[in-house]
Amino acid sequence: MTVLLQQIFNGLMLGSTYAIVALGLTLVYGILHVPNFAHGHLYMLGAYLCFTLMTVCALPFWPAVILSALALAVIGIVIERLAFRPLNGGAEINSLLAAIGVMMILENGVIALWSPEGQRIPNPYPGMIDFQGIILSQQRLLVIVSALVLIVLLQMFIKKTLLGSTIEAVAQDREGAALVGINVNRVSALTFGIAAALASVAACLVSPIFIISPDMGSALGMKAFVIVILGGLGSIPGAIAGGLLLGMIEALGGGYLSAAYKDVYAFGAMVVILAVKPMGLFGREVSER
Amino acid sequence: MTFLKENRLYILMFIAAVVLPFFLSGGYLMQVIILCCLFSIGALSMNLILGYTGQPSLAHAGFFAIGAYGVALLTKDGMSFWLALPLAALLASVIGSAIGLLALRTRGAYFSITTMCMGVIVTVIANNWIDFTGGSDGISLIPAPSPIPIPFFGAIGFESQLAKYYLALAFLAAILFVLNRLVYSQKGLTFMAVRDNEVLAGATGINTFWAKLLSFALSNFFAGIAGGLYAGLIGSIGPELSSIAVTFNFLICILVGGIATLAGPVVGTFAMTLLLEKMQFLKGYSMVIFGFLLIVVIIFFPRGLMGGVQDLRNKIQQKWTLRKAADSASED
Amino acid sequence: MLTALLTAVFKRTFLRTVTDDRRKIQEKEEWMLKIRENLSAVIFAVCVFCCLHVLPAQAKEIVVGFTGPLSGPISEYGQDISNGIDMAVRELNDKGGITVKGEKYSFRLIKLDDRMNMTTAVTNVQQMREQKAVAMFCGSAPAAFAMMNVNQEKGKEFLVLLYSSTKITWDNKLTISISGPLECHAHEYTDWAIDHGYRKLGIILNPDVYGKEWTDTVRKLWEKKGGVVTAVKPVNYYREVDFSSQITAVLSTNPDILLIGGPSGTTALMIEQIRNMGFKGGFMIVDQVRLENLKKMLKGTQLIGNAVIGAPMTCNTMPPMITHVKKYKDWYHRDPNWESILNYMAMHALAKAIKAAGTAENIYAIRDASAKAYPTTADKYPIEVWGISEYGRHLIAPTFVTLKNGTEEPAYGVYWWLKDKKEFDAMQKASRYPLKFKMVPLVKQ
């Protein structure tokens, strides 16, 4: 029983990081219809910025997290402006190519600037809590709690503020939003910035537990995409549910079944779910673009 | 005669390709060109499902790898390459159809991701089923294609690099020919109708699901052929052949060359592969620069290099007509 | 007030009046067209350049090649190997090259990057063949297999020098493995663990061929020596960072010792995560891991507790080693390690073999003369190599270090190619290493 609970805790932590990253991705897809495979690489870049701020500039953990989120927001906006906006209105597959280009630049750029070796970020909360045989590390608890806070904040931002509503409006109907006078391009840039910042925060939160390396983004980017599709493109509750589901499948599948084939379970489950529900769990039928 | 006249450009190119080895100094460039031929076939087959049928499958490298592993395992067991190749390709096609039955229920990005999951599963199996696939080490020392006996002349062997090149070239030409026939046939038109507007195509009586499935199966069959040839001609394969990076590579070649054209994927593959080889001296920076190039090219050539060539041709024609009109006007 | 201000800012940035920006669009299109024309010319020029540019081969030099990951996530590994070879080549050339049958030869190293991709590795092998490389170095078995595919073709032979502890399963006359065998490590690890009272083993290794070989070898020896294997969970050390679910699963079977290891960085993380989950037992850490890197990542050895691991090569404190380390640091601005030094030794051995064979062309003669390049003793060379086994592996004694409650104990070496006590005594007399030595049963490698 303790083992099961421990595995659920592990899955919860994995799932909440996935959820934050997928949230940003689903926002971007909803607004721009850009299959941004480079999203995981923004996550990686965020971790590296945090690492540099903490080790070279000797900043404490939280200021480093906030600064790298801000920096990533700027980088996200720049990428949107230079790589994706010129392709707006063209075929979606062309944006995918641009995303592949961004991926190559980010991953190899980080290798050139830092080093290909893995790095550690000093853990700000190394303590352990033994809760009836389940080992809960403080940093892991922090990841779960922060994810929860972020999700609630984002939801409030989108539903309760004027700016948030414009994002929703553009996501629902780009042309219509433009007609009522919303500057669609600015809103797109803003969304991209928010998504990049979210990815960065997720990266900063987990990197003290893990190791950061230039290729940490590619696998996560792929998983985030699977989650977004699983939940239904553009659906925020879908991204959260999908993230938690994938985290659980991975933790339980890796723990109880074969660890080597863990990805087969995770991805196989996705295929089956999508075959049964072709528009994802929370997706709505949308007209072909 | 008209056939020769209409296709003189292609025939000239083919002849150029046939005599090319006599102008190349050594094995390295030949090797790169053989690889280009093989990956061209892969890109062409992906173009069938992606460009002509409008279904962005991201499992293509998976099927390429199934073909490669099929041929590698069968020929290492002693089967003739010429039997193993169609068998492996058929296997890729059958697995593809089974996956297609599930995945083709989804559309657009959903289809991409569903197929991507399939691709990942192939990679994981190739990596982990060590006794069968050799795991991360892959399979090496795969025998070259068995010689073809020709009465009175002896046999054509495929041990030498030159023979390998001609074999790859012959397959590339044959598949280009088959695709050319397919794309402009009734079936090909059906595929394109599905791509342009699936609902409308359905309304005109096309069974869109079967059209997509057929295209997917054919595309995977050719991918299997490309993979099988790769195994036979290159001699060692590994699980990274099935990775999403290879699919992305096909995608890059198709989009840079020109989507939904026959020449595009071939042009794209040759251009990208040669460029990357030449950029090796840049070490770690080569991929950064390559990434920039990709973005620039796709922004300024949204229909790829072939699209650019077409635009250029149109423009020259336009200028020419204008000048002619001006001349005739001045004559008057 | 604040709300009003915010609303104003919001309106200025995110709202706009619908204006006719057709002119803007037209201007942009014209601009795009211009760029496209120029770009077409550039692309055409690049294509022409690509087709024309061919490297010429040079005379009077001996070419050696290396293909490995020089960029990408594991480029450090490739860099270390290539630096080692490069250092030997530079030393040889600084002395004016070598004289073979009265003719002076210098050496040239071609380093090619394959990003651990088989397709690129195969192309690189072709490129090196074209430049008439007499030997090719590589750091992974798949790349070596790609070389073995073609290295015995008549008239185009070359030596394959493989840096890997993997078992020799191939039958290739021209391939030499230049590092100690994995089986020797497995013997020593299991001996140590059984001696220290460990009986229940959990295995968490990479799900690749190397990990499987380790798992199978250790498992067989472990069960033979009276231990039980409680759990085997493969974990991808290269792609994953959260091992908690696998660790939980393994620890639930109550092992008292764990066999772990992959790249050093993730192995450090693995150790930290395992200790955080409350594991108190010992570790056997595979030969891929470097203790010096673990120390850096874990800020000391306290967390490692009880363990056996490959020793850093600097456990040899003889002058030749010290000069080597200093020189390497001067030249490459980083620390040498087993990767760099064993390839360095192999390169020097190759030069000696060529000299002894009296030919730079006949590869079989060079291979046959390879045995004459040894032994190298520690009073003259940084590493002791005692010859080549009949299967084609350098006779190098791996060194080990054990940790007791986080404190390092003295390092020691292990001979794996000796048949009996007599040979062992003779060997100990011949060796100049300032280390203690042990012997494991004969490993046929």
mmCIF file with all atom_site columns, C-alpha atoms in Angstrom, chain C residues 176-244:
data_model
loop_
_atom_site.group_PDB
_atom_site.id
_atom_site.type_symbol
_atom_site.label_atom_id
_atom_site.label_alt_id
_atom_site.label_comp_id
_atom_site.label_asym_id
_atom_site.label_entity_id
_atom_site.label_seq_id
_atom_site.pdbx_PDB_ins_code
_atom_site.Cartn_x
_atom_site.Cartn_y
_atom_site.Cartn_z
_atom_site.occupancy
_atom_site.B_iso_or_equiv
_atom_site.pdbx_formal_charge
_atom_site.auth_seq_id
_atom_site.auth_comp_id
_atom_site.auth_asym_id
_atom_site.auth_atom_id
_atom_site.pdbx_PDB_model_num
ATOM 1  C CA . ILE C 1 176 ? 41.547 -4.253  -31.435 1.00 0.00 ? 176 ILE C CA 1
ATOM 2  C CA . SER C 1 177 ? 39.665 -3.422  -28.254 1.00 0.00 ? 177 SER C CA 1
ATOM 3  C CA . ILE C 1 178 ? 41.686 -0.945  -26.274 1.00 0.00 ? 178 ILE C CA 1
ATOM 4  C CA . SER C 1 179 ? 40.056 -1.006  -22.857 1.00 0.00 ? 179 SER C CA 1
ATOM 5  C CA . GLY C 1 180 ? 39.740 -3.635  -20.149 1.00 0.00 ? 180 GLY C CA 1
ATOM 6  C CA . PRO C 1 181 ? 36.877 -6.139  -20.347 1.00 0.00 ? 181 PRO C CA 1
ATOM 7  C CA . LEU C 1 182 ? 33.604 -5.623  -18.549 1.00 0.00 ? 182 LEU C CA 1
ATOM 8  C CA . GLU C 1 183 ? 33.744 -9.146  -17.211 1.00 0.00 ? 183 GLU C CA 1
ATOM 9  C CA . CYS C 1 184 ? 36.792 -8.289  -15.098 1.00 0.00 ? 184 CYS C CA 1
ATOM 10 C CA . HIS C 1 185 ? 34.797 -5.521  -13.424 1.00 0.00 ? 185 HIS C CA 1
ATOM 11 C CA . ALA C 1 186 ? 31.874 -7.859  -12.851 1.00 0.00 ? 186 ALA C CA 1
ATOM 12 C CA . HIS C 1 187 ? 34.145 -10.404 -11.161 1.00 0.00 ? 187 HIS C CA 1
ATOM 13 C CA . GLU C 1 188 ? 35.715 -7.849  -8.873  1.00 0.00 ? 188 GLU C CA 1
ATOM 14 C CA . TYR C 1 189 ? 32.428 -6.123  -7.994  1.00 0.00 ? 189 TYR C CA 1
ATOM 15 C CA . THR C 1 190 ? 30.669 -9.315  -7.043  1.00 0.00 ? 190 THR C CA 1
ATOM 16 C CA . ASP C 1 191 ? 33.661 -10.521 -5.018  1.00 0.00 ? 191 ASP C CA 1
ATOM 17 C CA . TRP C 1 192 ? 33.734 -7.268  -3.089  1.00 0.00 ? 192 TRP C CA 1
ATOM 18 C CA . ALA C 1 193 ? 29.991 -7.279  -2.444  1.00 0.00 ? 193 ALA C CA 1
ATOM 19 C CA . ILE C 1 194 ? 29.867 -10.891 -1.283  1.00 0.00 ? 194 ILE C CA 1
ATOM 20 C CA . ASP C 1 195 ? 32.906 -10.302 0.962   1.00 0.00 ? 195 ASP C CA 1
ATOM 21 C CA . HIS C 1 196 ? 31.115 -7.391  2.578   1.00 0.00 ? 196 HIS C CA 1
ATOM 22 C CA . GLY C 1 197 ? 28.056 -9.456  3.387   1.00 0.00 ? 197 GLY C CA 1
ATOM 23 C CA . TYR C 1 198 ? 25.691 -8.238  0.724   1.00 0.00 ? 198 TYR C CA 1
ATOM 24 C CA . ARG C 1 199 ? 23.367 -10.903 -0.659  1.00 0.00 ? 199 ARG C CA 1
ATOM 25 C CA . LYS C 1 200 ? 20.285 -9.224  -2.163  1.00 0.00 ? 200 LYS C CA 1
ATOM 26 C CA . LEU C 1 201 ? 20.996 -7.358  -5.380  1.00 0.00 ? 201 LEU C CA 1
ATOM 27 C CA . GLY C 1 202 ? 18.775 -4.884  -7.224  1.00 0.00 ? 202 GLY C CA 1
ATOM 28 C CA . ILE C 1 203 ? 19.786 -3.808  -10.712 1.00 0.00 ? 203 ILE C CA 1
ATOM 29 C CA . ILE C 1 204 ? 18.929 -0.424  -12.212 1.00 0.00 ? 204 ILE C CA 1
ATOM 30 C CA . LEU C 1 205 ? 20.763 -0.041  -15.498 1.00 0.00 ? 205 LEU C CA 1
ATOM 31 C CA . ASN C 1 206 ? 20.235 1.461   -18.910 1.00 0.00 ? 206 ASN C CA 1
ATOM 32 C CA . PRO C 1 207 ? 18.005 -0.580  -21.237 1.00 0.00 ? 207 PRO C CA 1
ATOM 33 C CA . ASP C 1 208 ? 20.670 -0.686  -23.957 1.00 0.00 ? 208 ASP C CA 1
ATOM 34 C CA . VAL C 1 209 ? 23.079 -3.386  -25.040 1.00 0.00 ? 209 VAL C CA 1
ATOM 35 C CA . TYR C 1 210 ? 25.748 -2.204  -22.606 1.00 0.00 ? 210 TYR C CA 1
ATOM 36 C CA . GLY C 1 211 ? 23.279 -2.231  -19.708 1.00 0.00 ? 211 GLY C CA 1
ATOM 37 C CA . LYS C 1 212 ? 22.024 -5.659  -20.674 1.00 0.00 ? 212 LYS C CA 1
ATOM 38 C CA . GLU C 1 213 ? 25.557 -7.045  -20.897 1.00 0.00 ? 213 GLU C CA 1
ATOM 39 C CA . TRP C 1 214 ? 26.286 -5.737  -17.406 1.00 0.00 ? 214 TRP C CA 1
ATOM 40 C CA . THR C 1 215 ? 23.022 -7.119  -16.080 1.00 0.00 ? 215 THR C CA 1
ATOM 41 C CA . ASP C 1 216 ? 23.570 -10.569 -17.568 1.00 0.00 ? 216 ASP C CA 1
ATOM 42 C CA . THR C 1 217 ? 27.239 -10.828 -16.577 1.00 0.00 ? 217 THR C CA 1
ATOM 43 C CA . VAL C 1 218 ? 26.775 -9.690  -12.986 1.00 0.00 ? 218 VAL C CA 1
ATOM 44 C CA . ARG C 1 219 ? 23.605 -11.680 -12.519 1.00 0.00 ? 219 ARG C CA 1
ATOM 45 C CA . LYS C 1 220 ? 25.296 -14.914 -13.567 1.00 0.00 ? 220 LYS C CA 1
ATOM 46 C CA . LEU C 1 221 ? 28.290 -14.361 -11.281 1.00 0.00 ? 221 LEU C CA 1
ATOM 47 C CA . TRP C 1 222 ? 26.109 -13.132 -8.419  1.00 0.00 ? 222 TRP C CA 1
ATOM 48 C CA . GLU C 1 223 ? 23.893 -16.183 -8.416  1.00 0.00 ? 223 GLU C CA 1
ATOM 49 C CA . LYS C 1 224 ? 26.933 -18.443 -8.743  1.00 0.00 ? 224 LYS C CA 1
ATOM 50 C CA . LYS C 1 225 ? 28.479 -16.826 -5.682  1.00 0.00 ? 225 LYS C CA 1
ATOM 51 C CA . GLY C 1 226 ? 25.352 -17.366 -3.606  1.00 0.00 ? 226 GLY C CA 1
ATOM 52 C CA . GLY C 1 227 ? 23.455 -14.082 -3.872  1.00 0.00 ? 227 GLY C CA 1
ATOM 53 C CA . VAL C 1 228 ? 19.922 -13.439 -5.080  1.00 0.00 ? 228 VAL C CA 1
ATOM 54 C CA . VAL C 1 229 ? 18.745 -10.837 -7.545  1.00 0.00 ? 229 VAL C CA 1
ATOM 55 C CA . THR C 1 230 ? 15.607 -9.210  -6.145  1.00 0.00 ? 230 THR C CA 1
ATOM 56 C CA . ALA C 1 231 ? 14.710 -6.807  -8.941  1.00 0.00 ? 231 ALA C CA 1
ATOM 57 C CA . VAL C 1 232 ? 15.882 -5.707  -12.386 1.00 0.00 ? 232 VAL C CA 1
ATOM 58 C CA . LYS C 1 233 ? 14.486 -2.386  -13.597 1.00 0.00 ? 233 LYS C CA 1
ATOM 59 C CA . PRO C 1 234 ? 15.914 -0.810  -16.715 1.00 0.00 ? 234 PRO C CA 1
ATOM 60 C CA . VAL C 1 235 ? 15.994 2.983   -16.635 1.00 0.00 ? 235 VAL C CA 1
ATOM 61 C CA . ASN C 1 236 ? 16.972 5.238   -19.482 1.00 0.00 ? 236 ASN C CA 1
ATOM 62 C CA . TYR C 1 237 ? 19.835 7.273   -18.017 1.00 0.00 ? 237 TYR C CA 1
ATOM 63 C CA . TYR C 1 238 ? 20.173 9.283   -21.212 1.00 0.00 ? 238 TYR C CA 1
ATOM 64 C CA . ARG C 1 239 ? 16.632 10.544  -21.626 1.00 0.00 ? 239 ARG C CA 1
ATOM 65 C CA . GLU C 1 240 ? 15.073 10.559  -18.183 1.00 0.00 ? 240 GLU C CA 1
ATOM 66 C CA . VAL C 1 241 ? 15.672 12.508  -15.034 1.00 0.00 ? 241 VAL C CA 1
ATOM 67 C CA . ASP C 1 242 ? 12.993 11.313  -12.674 1.00 0.00 ? 242 ASP C CA 1
ATOM 68 C CA . PHE C 1 243 ? 13.730 7.793   -11.541 1.00 0.00 ? 243 PHE C CA 1
ATOM 69 C CA . SER C 1 244 ? 11.453 7.821   -8.517  1.00 0.00 ? 244 SER C CA 1
#
